[in-house]
Amino acid sequence: MRAVGYFSGNLPNASSQRAHPSLSDQNDAFLEACRAHGYEATASFIDADIRSDRPGLRQMLAFLQRPAPDFCIVVVQTFNHLGASQIDAIRTFYEITELGASVLSLAEGAIDDERIIQFWNDAPGGRLGKQVRAAMRRRAVSGAALGRPPFGYRVGPDRRLEIVENEAALVRHIFRLYLEENLGVRRIARRLNEEGYRTRRGGNWSMVSIRDILRNRVYVGTYTRFGITVPGSHPPIVTEDQFRAVQVRLQDRRTAPSARNPSRYLLSGLAHCGDCGNRMIGVSRKQQWRRGNGDTAEQAYRYYQCESRTNQSVCDYHTRRADDLEAEVVGHIRGHEPGAVQSSVIRAGDEQAVAAGAAQAAARTRGRLRSLDRRLSEQLNRLADNRISRHEFRTAANLLVRERRRAADELRAQEQRASVHAFEVEQRKHFDRQVERIRTSWDQLSFDARQSTLRELVERVIVRDDGITTVLRG
């Protein structure tokens, strides 16, 4: 017999860990039950929040509709895991059985019409108590590695970090370049890329990856996780003296005058190189020269440069003066160059009529769903009072379940259409307000207000040597 597991979380009114185990524990219990009963574990479906739209349930019902050569049973932890309320769980049960499958609760046994009558007036129980983080903290205290090991190490059989010699040699090389050859992180990244070294994932080295290695105390044998520090938990790659000297130099460079007063760039995160697709980052440079009378003159330059060139020394030397690029983007938005702005903002027609019609249709469908639930409750009461036979109840319940499934599908489609329409309308209105703000008040806006406005309007700016393209959010 084939078995399907259905695991759910966030049960309302739950009162104990036992009544509501974790999703992982539910999966373990399902596999153990399959081994004990000789079932073939075919598939598992999960709804992390049972109070949601439950995509996992819809996927499972679609799976059960597929032709199969043998019988199928759906395994759940408890009956309450089938729904956020009693009527919801009962309706889910009949949706499953109407497709020819049966239901097994690991806590209550096989579910049938007799059990449904017993459950009808029962209150749900059990709330999950999450202890995963506490368990991980206990492992961290012991020095056991959690997650992906840092470059230069792997996780050994005892869950402690072990040195990977070829990677560790490159880590020592990075520290040596920084300390003995006095190279900065940008020049170290360039050197490694030129020499053919690659990261663990086969990519180019960058300033960020170099700086992360130089700052990480894991390389002196100290393990840190969840705020817990465990010295001497694994073999070091560099000495404490080397690491301390690197931190002093890093701190000195961070507190240099040029770093304390960095230039700010309006298009940070928005401008992208038209050749390689990477970001354009803001760069400041100062140039000094001597005048004919012997005086020294100085000029500061601000420009955007391809990050691949800056951090990894790949791509060509694509740059653009910051003031010129920013003014050109603002000009595009203001409409000074027709056709330069690309936007997928949809212009709606009669917005209020469309929204009102969608709301009325959804309200009618919700009313149908409530009516169908009331009719199912009435049939359950009649069955409990022996006013109808089980065969009559089963026939009526299957019809109601099928009708409600169609209504629920219709409501989801209505809500999705209404959500898309409302988003497009609000997007258009907000877009127009922000464009007008740039047209009329740009010179009065602070830097932060200017940058915030641009980020709301602009998806990206594609910078090429022969021009730029401003792509607006749509």
C-alpha positions as a Python dict, from the first residue, in 0.01 Angstrom:
ca = {
    (1, 'M'): (0, 0, 0),
    (2, 'R'): (122, 349, -85),
    (3, 'A'): (138, 606, 195),
    (4, 'V'): (139, 986, 174),
    (5, 'G'): (244, 1208, 465),
    (6, 'Y'): (74, 1539, 538),
    (7, 'F'): (256, 1762, 790),
    (8, 'S'): (121, 2091, 922),
    (9, 'G'): (227, 2359, 1166),
    (10, 'N'): (88, 2649, 1372),
    (11, 'L'): (-219, 2469, 1499),
    (12, 'P'): (-456, 2715, 1672),
    (13, 'N'): (-541, 2650, 2037),
    (14, 'A'): (-261, 2395, 2066),
    (15, 'S'): (-163, 2322, 2425),
    (16, 'S'): (132, 2083, 2425),
    (17, 'Q'): (444, 1978, 2238),
    (18, 'R'): (313, 1624, 2223),
    (19, 'A'): (-6, 1735, 2048),
    (20, 'H'): (187, 1944, 1800),
    (21, 'P'): (538, 1813, 1724),
    (22, 'S'): (769, 1988, 1481),
    (23, 'L'): (748, 1927, 1107),
    (24, 'S'): (1072, 1728, 1127),
    (25, 'D'): (930, 1510, 1406),
    (26, 'Q'): (612, 1457, 1205),
    (27, 'N'): (818, 1336, 911),
    (28, 'D'): (1019, 1098, 1131),
    (29, 'A'): (697, 955, 1279),
    (30, 'F'): (552, 909, 930),
    (31, 'L'): (856, 714, 808),
    (32, 'E'): (857, 501, 1122),
    (33, 'A'): (486, 418, 1074),
    (34, 'C'): (554, 319, 713),
    (35, 'R'): (829, 81, 827),
    (36, 'A'): (610, -65, 1101),
    (37, 'H'): (305, -126, 876),
    (38, 'G'): (490, -214, 557),
    (39, 'Y'): (365, 93, 369),
    (40, 'E'): (551, 241, 72),
    (41, 'A'): (631, 604, 160),
    (42, 'T'): (541, 771, -170),
    (43, 'A'): (533, 1146, -101),
    (44, 'S'): (513, 1410, 171),
    (45, 'F'): (333, 1745, 169),
    (46, 'I'): (379, 2034, 413),
    (47, 'D'): (180, 2337, 522),
    (48, 'A'): (401, 2525, 768),
    (49, 'D'): (102, 2739, 872),
    (50, 'I'): (-229, 2549, 870),
    (51, 'R'): (-415, 2879, 899),
    (52, 'S'): (-293, 2986, 555),
    (53, 'D'): (-426, 2906, 209),
    (54, 'R'): (-260, 2561, 247),
    (55, 'P'): (-79, 2507, -83),
    (56, 'G'): (58, 2177, 51),
    (57, 'L'): (-295, 2040, 90),
    (58, 'R'): (-386, 2145, -265),
    (59, 'Q'): (-73, 1973, -397),
    (60, 'M'): (-158, 1656, -206),
    (61, 'L'): (-517, 1648, -338),
    (62, 'A'): (-384, 1692, -692),
    (63, 'F'): (-140, 1406, -627),
    (64, 'L'): (-422, 1179, -507),
    (65, 'Q'): (-615, 1242, -828),
    (66, 'R'): (-343, 1072, -1034),
    (67, 'P'): (-416, 716, -1149),
    (68, 'A'): (-242, 457, -931),
    (69, 'P'): (-233, 77, -936),
    (70, 'D'): (-300, 32, -565),
    (71, 'F'): (-470, 187, -264),
    (72, 'C'): (-332, 496, -91),
    (73, 'I'): (-344, 606, 272),
    (74, 'V'): (-280, 959, 402),
    (75, 'V'): (-88, 966, 733),
    (76, 'V'): (-117, 1261, 974),
    (77, 'Q'): (4, 1314, 1329),
    (78, 'T'): (-341, 1384, 1473),
    (79, 'F'): (-683, 1456, 1331),
    (80, 'N'): (-637, 1823, 1428),
    (81, 'H'): (-350, 1847, 1179),
    (82, 'L'): (-602, 1826, 897),
    (83, 'G'): (-746, 2173, 956),
    (84, 'A'): (-742, 2498, 1153),
    (85, 'S'): (-1089, 2420, 1296),
    (86, 'Q'): (-1306, 2112, 1350),
    (87, 'I'): (-1519, 2178, 1044),
    (88, 'D'): (-1205, 2252, 841),
    (89, 'A'): (-1043, 1923, 948),
    (90, 'I'): (-1361, 1726, 879),
    (91, 'R'): (-1401, 1882, 538),
    (92, 'T'): (-1036, 1798, 457),
    (93, 'F'): (-1099, 1438, 563),
    (94, 'Y'): (-1386, 1406, 318),
    (95, 'E'): (-1187, 1576, 43),
    (96, 'I'): (-926, 1301, 88),
    (97, 'T'): (-1166, 1008, 112),
    (98, 'E'): (-1375, 1137, -178),
    (99, 'L'): (-1066, 1078, -394),
    (100, 'G'): (-1048, 712, -284),
    (101, 'A'): (-781, 739, -13),
    (102, 'S'): (-811, 665, 358),
    (103, 'V'): (-672, 859, 656),
    (104, 'L'): (-457, 731, 941),
    (105, 'S'): (-387, 940, 1250),
    (106, 'L'): (-73, 826, 1432),
    (107, 'A'): (-231, 937, 1761),
    (108, 'E'): (-594, 823, 1715),
    (109, 'G'): (-568, 539, 1461),
    (110, 'A'): (-771, 495, 1144),
    (111, 'I'): (-1027, 771, 1082),
    (112, 'D'): (-1378, 678, 967),
    (113, 'D'): (-1732, 816, 996),
    (114, 'E'): (-1760, 690, 1353),
    (115, 'R'): (-1447, 876, 1452),
    (116, 'I'): (-1572, 1187, 1275),
    (117, 'I'): (-1882, 1187, 1497),
    (118, 'Q'): (-1658, 1161, 1806),
    (119, 'F'): (-1436, 1443, 1686),
    (120, 'W'): (-1725, 1672, 1595),
    (121, 'N'): (-1751, 1838, 1937),
    (122, 'D'): (-1391, 1791, 2049),
    (123, 'A'): (-1171, 2096, 2103),
    (124, 'P'): (-834, 2110, 1927),
    (125, 'G'): (-516, 2112, 2141),
    (126, 'G'): (-141, 2138, 2140),
    (127, 'R'): (101, 2421, 2065),
    (128, 'L'): (449, 2365, 1938),
    (129, 'G'): (733, 2463, 2169),
    (130, 'K'): (1040, 2542, 1958),
    (131, 'Q'): (1369, 2417, 2106),
    (132, 'V'): (1581, 2389, 1794),
    (133, 'R'): (1777, 2707, 1865),
    (134, 'A'): (1856, 2594, 2221),
    (135, 'A'): (1985, 2261, 2090),
    (136, 'M'): (2205, 2438, 1836),
    (137, 'R'): (2345, 2663, 2109),
    (138, 'R'): (2439, 2353, 2312),
    (139, 'R'): (2623, 2216, 2010),
    (140, 'A'): (2801, 2547, 1960),
    (141, 'V'): (2919, 2547, 2325),
    (142, 'S'): (3084, 2209, 2266),
    (143, 'G'): (3264, 2349, 1960),
    (144, 'A'): (3062, 2141, 1711),
    (145, 'A'): (3051, 2313, 1372),
    (146, 'L'): (2715, 2438, 1250),
    (147, 'G'): (2639, 2531, 891),
    (148, 'R'): (2888, 2574, 607),
    (149, 'P'): (3255, 2563, 719),
    (150, 'P'): (3468, 2871, 641),
    (151, 'F'): (3724, 2870, 360),
    (152, 'G'): (4028, 2671, 476),
    (153, 'Y'): (3831, 2421, 685),
    (154, 'R'): (3595, 2126, 653),
    (155, 'V'): (3375, 1954, 912),
    (156, 'G'): (3536, 1637, 1046),
    (157, 'P'): (3372, 1316, 1173),
    (158, 'D'): (3353, 1457, 1526),
    (159, 'R'): (3170, 1769, 1393),
    (160, 'R'): (3477, 1986, 1460),
    (161, 'L'): (3661, 2191, 1200),
    (162, 'E'): (3957, 2032, 1024),
    (163, 'I'): (4213, 2210, 805),
    (164, 'V'): (4195, 2176, 425),
    (165, 'E'): (4561, 2222, 339),
    (166, 'N'): (4535, 2373, -11),
    (167, 'E'): (4277, 2627, 108),
    (168, 'A'): (4469, 2698, 430),
    (169, 'A'): (4781, 2774, 225),
    (170, 'L'): (4586, 3039, 34),
    (171, 'V'): (4458, 3188, 362),
    (172, 'R'): (4817, 3220, 486),
    (173, 'H'): (4910, 3376, 150),
    (174, 'I'): (4635, 3639, 195),
    (175, 'F'): (4759, 3730, 545),
    (176, 'R'): (5117, 3747, 416),
    (177, 'L'): (5022, 3976, 125),
    (178, 'Y'): (4843, 4209, 367),
    (179, 'L'): (5112, 4215, 636),
    (180, 'E'): (5444, 4167, 456),
    (181, 'E'): (5376, 4316, 112),
    (182, 'N'): (5142, 4584, 249),
    (183, 'L'): (4876, 4522, -17),
    (184, 'G'): (4522, 4645, 43),
    (185, 'V'): (4220, 4418, 9),
    (186, 'R'): (4149, 4541, -346),
    (187, 'R'): (4501, 4470, -466),
    (188, 'I'): (4500, 4129, -291),
    (189, 'A'): (4180, 4033, -476),
    (190, 'R'): (4336, 4147, -803),
    (191, 'R'): (4657, 3951, -734),
    (192, 'L'): (4468, 3630, -657),
    (193, 'N'): (4250, 3659, -966),
    (194, 'E'): (4550, 3730, -1187),
    (195, 'E'): (4733, 3430, -1042),
    (196, 'G'): (4435, 3205, -1121),
    (197, 'Y'): (4314, 3140, -767),
    (198, 'R'): (3940, 3085, -728),
    (199, 'T'): (3697, 3078, -437),
    (200, 'R'): (3547, 2752, -314),
    (201, 'R'): (3258, 2800, -557),
    (202, 'G'): (3492, 2870, -848),
    (203, 'G'): (3431, 3246, -860),
    (204, 'N'): (3657, 3549, -856),
    (205, 'W'): (3792, 3687, -531),
    (206, 'S'): (3650, 4024, -423),
    (207, 'M'): (3726, 4288, -163),
    (208, 'V'): (3444, 4155, 55),
    (209, 'S'): (3567, 3794, 54),
    (210, 'I'): (3925, 3903, 132),
    (211, 'R'): (3816, 4134, 413),
    (212, 'D'): (3595, 3859, 563),
    (213, 'I'): (3893, 3623, 580),
    (214, 'L'): (4118, 3885, 739),
    (215, 'R'): (3860, 3962, 1010),
    (216, 'N'): (3751, 3606, 1096),
    (217, 'R'): (3887, 3474, 1428),
    (218, 'V'): (3817, 3120, 1313),
    (219, 'Y'): (4169, 3124, 1162),
    (220, 'V'): (4329, 3145, 1508),
    (221, 'G'): (4127, 2842, 1628),
    (222, 'T'): (3834, 3028, 1784),
    (223, 'Y'): (3479, 2916, 1702),
    (224, 'T'): (3199, 3173, 1732),
    (225, 'R'): (2827, 3110, 1683),
    (226, 'F'): (2503, 3236, 1846),
    (227, 'G'): (2706, 3479, 2056),
    (228, 'I'): (2912, 3193, 2201),
    (229, 'T'): (3292, 3200, 2167),
    (230, 'V'): (3494, 2879, 2207),
    (231, 'P'): (3874, 2939, 2196),
    (232, 'G'): (4099, 2651, 2088),
    (233, 'S'): (3815, 2447, 1943),
    (234, 'H'): (4009, 2353, 1624),
    (235, 'P'): (4358, 2388, 1469),
    (236, 'P'): (4460, 2746, 1380),
    (237, 'I'): (4582, 2853, 1035),
    (238, 'V'): (4752, 3179, 1138),
    (239, 'T'): (4905, 3291, 1466),
    (240, 'E'): (4747, 3525, 1719),
    (241, 'D'): (5025, 3780, 1651),
    (242, 'Q'): (4954, 3778, 1277),
    (243, 'F'): (4581, 3814, 1331),
    (244, 'R'): (4626, 4096, 1586),
    (245, 'A'): (4859, 4289, 1352),
    (246, 'V'): (4605, 4259, 1070),
    (247, 'Q'): (4323, 4395, 1290),
    (248, 'V'): (4535, 4696, 1389),
    (249, 'R'): (4609, 4777, 1027),
    (250, 'L'): (4245, 4731, 925),
    (251, 'Q'): (4138, 4968, 1203),
    (252, 'D'): (4397, 5227, 1100),
    (253, 'R'): (4270, 5219, 741),
    (254, 'R'): (3906, 5249, 852),
    (255, 'T'): (3983, 5563, 1056),
    (256, 'A'): (4180, 5738, 781),
    (257, 'P'): (4041, 6086, 700),
    (258, 'S'): (3920, 5980, 355),
    (259, 'A'): (3722, 5695, 512),
    (260, 'R'): (3566, 5908, 786),
    (261, 'N'): (3405, 6140, 533),
    (262, 'P'): (3304, 5918, 241),
    (263, 'S'): (3128, 6062, -62),
    (264, 'R'): (2768, 5959, -110),
    (265, 'Y'): (2626, 5849, -441),
    (266, 'L'): (2262, 5877, -547),
    (267, 'L'): (2272, 5577, -780),
    (268, 'S'): (2441, 5331, -542),
    (269, 'G'): (2287, 4988, -608),
    (270, 'L'): (2100, 5115, -916),
    (271, 'A'): (2372, 5169, -1177),
    (272, 'H'): (2494, 4856, -1360),
    (273, 'C'): (2769, 4804, -1615),
    (274, 'G'): (2626, 4751, -1963),
    (275, 'D'): (2909, 4511, -2054),
    (276, 'C'): (2928, 4261, -1765),
    (277, 'G'): (2604, 4340, -1578),
    (278, 'N'): (2774, 4398, -1242),
    (279, 'R'): (2705, 4707, -1032),
    (280, 'M'): (2871, 5044, -1085),
    (281, 'I'): (3008, 5168, -753),
    (282, 'G'): (3092, 5522, -646),
    (283, 'V'): (3461, 5608, -636),
    (284, 'S'): (3627, 5930, -514),
    (285, 'R'): (3972, 6044, -619),
    (286, 'K'): (4178, 6357, -549),
    (287, 'Q'): (4430, 6500, -793),
    (288, 'Q'): (4698, 6750, -704),
    (289, 'W'): (4915, 6959, -933),
    (290, 'R'): (5148, 7257, -910),
    (291, 'R'): (5049, 7585, -1071),
    (292, 'G'): (5286, 7802, -1268),
    (293, 'N'): (5335, 8030, -965),
    (294, 'G'): (5440, 7736, -749),
    (295, 'D'): (5112, 7700, -556),
    (296, 'T'): (4961, 7352, -513),
    (297, 'A'): (4607, 7297, -644),
    (298, 'E'): (4376, 7008, -563),
    (299, 'Q'): (4060, 6878, -729),
    (300, 'A'): (3825, 6603, -608),
    (301, 'Y'): (3662, 6375, -867),
    (302, 'R'): (3356, 6160, -813),
    (303, 'Y'): (3258, 5894, -1061),
    (304, 'Y'): (3095, 5554, -1101),
    (305, 'Q'): (3310, 5257, -1199),
    (306, 'C'): (3228, 4894, -1278),
    (307, 'E'): (3259, 4689, -956),
    (308, 'S'): (3408, 4395, -1146),
    (309, 'R'): (3697, 4624, -1242),
    (310, 'T'): (3728, 4778, -897),
    (311, 'N'): (3704, 4468, -676),
    (312, 'Q'): (3809, 4183, -902),
    (313, 'S'): (4017, 4353, -1175),
    (314, 'V'): (3803, 4200, -1450),
    (315, 'C'): (3589, 4378, -1713),
    (316, 'D'): (3711, 4695, -1884),
    (317, 'Y'): (3765, 5038, -1733),
    (318, 'H'): (3408, 5168, -1767),
    (319, 'T'): (3355, 5493, -1575),
    (320, 'R'): (3111, 5784, -1578),
    (321, 'R'): (3133, 6117, -1392),
    (322, 'A'): (2892, 6099, -1098),
    (323, 'D'): (2730, 6439, -1144),
    (324, 'D'): (2680, 6381, -1518),
    (325, 'L'): (2532, 6033, -1476),
    (326, 'E'): (2296, 6138, -1197),
    (327, 'A'): (2177, 6444, -1392),
    (328, 'E'): (2113, 6231, -1700),
    (329, 'V'): (1899, 5985, -1503),
    (330, 'V'): (1697, 6269, -1349),
    (331, 'G'): (1655, 6416, -1696),
    (332, 'H'): (1518, 6085, -1824),
    (333, 'I'): (1263, 6074, -1545),
    (334, 'R'): (1155, 6430, -1602),
    (335, 'G'): (1093, 6343, -1963),
    (336, 'H'): (1357, 6564, -2122),
    (337, 'E'): (1451, 6274, -2351),
    (338, 'P'): (1133, 6106, -2477),
    (339, 'G'): (1164, 5732, -2507),
    (340, 'A'): (1470, 5707, -2284),
    (341, 'V'): (1263, 5577, -1991),
    (342, 'Q'): (1142, 5217, -2007),
    (343, 'S'): (850, 5136, -1777),
    (344, 'S'): (598, 4856, -1744),
    (345, 'V'): (358, 5061, -1528),
    (346, 'I'): (5, 4971, -1640),
    (347, 'R'): (-245, 5246, -1688),
    (348, 'A'): (-580, 5132, -1554),
    (349, 'G'): (-917, 5238, -1693),
    (350, 'D'): (-1215, 5274, -1466),
    (351, 'E'): (-1036, 5176, -1144),
    (352, 'Q'): (-1321, 5218, -898),
    (353, 'A'): (-1570, 5019, -1106),
    (354, 'V'): (-1325, 4732, -1154),
    (355, 'A'): (-1233, 4723, -784),
    (356, 'A'): (-1598, 4738, -671),
    (357, 'G'): (-1697, 4459, -908),
    (358, 'A'): (-1411, 4237, -788),
    (359, 'A'): (-1496, 4301, -421),
    (360, 'Q'): (-1864, 4215, -477),
    (361, 'A'): (-1777, 3893, -662),
    (362, 'A'): (-1536, 3783, -386),
    (363, 'A'): (-1794, 3866, -117),
    (364, 'R'): (-2055, 3650, -292),
    (365, 'T'): (-1808, 3360, -316),
    (366, 'R'): (-1716, 3388, 53),
    (367, 'G'): (-2085, 3379, 134),
    (368, 'R'): (-2116, 3057, -66),
    (369, 'L'): (-1825, 2905, 127),
    (370, 'R'): (-1985, 2991, 463),
    (371, 'S'): (-2316, 2851, 345),
    (372, 'L'): (-2154, 2525, 236),
    (373, 'D'): (-1978, 2492, 574),
    (374, 'R'): (-2312, 2546, 753),
    (375, 'R'): (-2476, 2280, 538),
    (376, 'L'): (-2195, 2035, 618),
    (377, 'S'): (-2237, 2114, 990),
    (378, 'E'): (-2611, 2048, 961),
    (379, 'Q'): (-2545, 1712, 797),
    (380, 'L'): (-2299, 1622, 1074),
    (381, 'N'): (-2560, 1707, 1338),
    (382, 'R'): (-2819, 1495, 1160),
    (383, 'L'): (-2574, 1204, 1143),
    (384, 'A'): (-2487, 1239, 1514),
    (385, 'D'): (-2861, 1238, 1600),
    (386, 'N'): (-2925, 931, 1379),
    (387, 'R'): (-3161, 1131, 1159),
    (388, 'I'): (-2980, 1015, 846),
    (389, 'S'): (-2784, 703, 762),
    (390, 'R'): (-2409, 703, 712),
    (391, 'H'): (-2460, 633, 343),
    (392, 'E'): (-2689, 936, 311),
    (393, 'F'): (-2444, 1150, 502),
    (394, 'R'): (-2147, 1035, 294),
    (395, 'T'): (-2333, 1114, -29),
    (396, 'A'): (-2432, 1461, 91),
    (397, 'A'): (-2083, 1533, 233),
    (398, 'N'): (-1908, 1439, -92),
    (399, 'L'): (-2136, 1669, -292),
    (400, 'L'): (-2077, 1958, -52),
    (401, 'V'): (-1702, 1902, -52),
    (402, 'R'): (-1683, 1904, -431),
    (403, 'E'): (-1893, 2219, -452),
    (404, 'R'): (-1685, 2392, -187),
    (405, 'R'): (-1360, 2301, -362),
    (406, 'R'): (-1484, 2467, -680),
    (407, 'A'): (-1592, 2775, -484),
    (408, 'A'): (-1256, 2794, -304),
    (409, 'D'): (-1071, 2775, -637),
    (410, 'E'): (-1294, 3051, -772),
    (411, 'L'): (-1227, 3271, -468),
    (412, 'R'): (-850, 3229, -501),
    (413, 'A'): (-869, 3335, -863),
    (414, 'Q'): (-1086, 3636, -775),
    (415, 'E'): (-856, 3746, -493),
    (416, 'Q'): (-549, 3710, -712),
    (417, 'R'): (-704, 3922, -988),
    (418, 'A'): (-815, 4185, -736),
    (419, 'S'): (-471, 4192, -571),
    (420, 'V'): (-293, 4236, -903),
    (421, 'H'): (-531, 4514, -1007),
    (422, 'A'): (-500, 4698, -673),
    (423, 'F'): (-123, 4675, -684),
    (424, 'E'): (-109, 4809, -1040),
    (425, 'V'): (-339, 5099, -956),
    (426, 'E'): (-147, 5198, -643),
    (427, 'Q'): (181, 5152, -825),
    (428, 'R'): (69, 5389, -1100),
    (429, 'K'): (-52, 5654, -855),
    (430, 'H'): (262, 5638, -644),
    (431, 'F'): (477, 5640, -957),
    (432, 'D'): (306, 5955, -1084),
    (433, 'R'): (342, 6128, -747),
    (434, 'Q'): (714, 6055, -729),
    (435, 'V'): (777, 6166, -1087),
    (436, 'E'): (597, 6493, -1013),
    (437, 'R'): (811, 6533, -703),
    (438, 'I'): (1127, 6509, -914),
    (439, 'R'): (991, 6754, -1170),
    (440, 'T'): (887, 7022, -921),
    (441, 'S'): (1087, 6981, -599),
    (442, 'W'): (1416, 6810, -686),
    (443, 'D'): (1637, 7104, -595),
    (444, 'Q'): (1472, 7139, -252),
    (445, 'L'): (1511, 6770, -157),
    (446, 'S'): (1783, 6647, 78),
    (447, 'F'): (2027, 6382, -39),
    (448, 'D'): (1840, 6107, 149),
    (449, 'A'): (1505, 6218, 3),
    (450, 'R'): (1652, 6226, -348),
    (451, 'Q'): (1804, 5881, -312),
    (452, 'S'): (1485, 5735, -163),
    (453, 'T'): (1276, 5877, -447),
    (454, 'L'): (1510, 5741, -713),
    (455, 'R'): (1508, 5395, -555),
    (456, 'E'): (1130, 5390, -555),
    (457, 'L'): (1117, 5481, -924),
    (458, 'V'): (1422, 5322, -1082),
    (459, 'E'): (1470, 4949, -1130),
    (460, 'R'): (1820, 4990, -1270),
    (461, 'V'): (2039, 5219, -1479),
    (462, 'I'): (2231, 5038, -1753),
    (463, 'V'): (2553, 5230, -1824),
    (464, 'R'): (2734, 5183, -2154),
    (465, 'D'): (3019, 5379, -2305),
    (466, 'D'): (2789, 5534, -2565),
    (467, 'G'): (2489, 5613, -2339),
    (468, 'I'): (2262, 5495, -2061),
    (469, 'T'): (1918, 5335, -2028),
    (470, 'T'): (1695, 5415, -1729),
    (471, 'V'): (1457, 5130, -1647),
    (472, 'L'): (1174, 5227, -1413),
    (473, 'R'): (1000, 4997, -1170),
    (474, 'G'): (680, 4860, -1318),
}
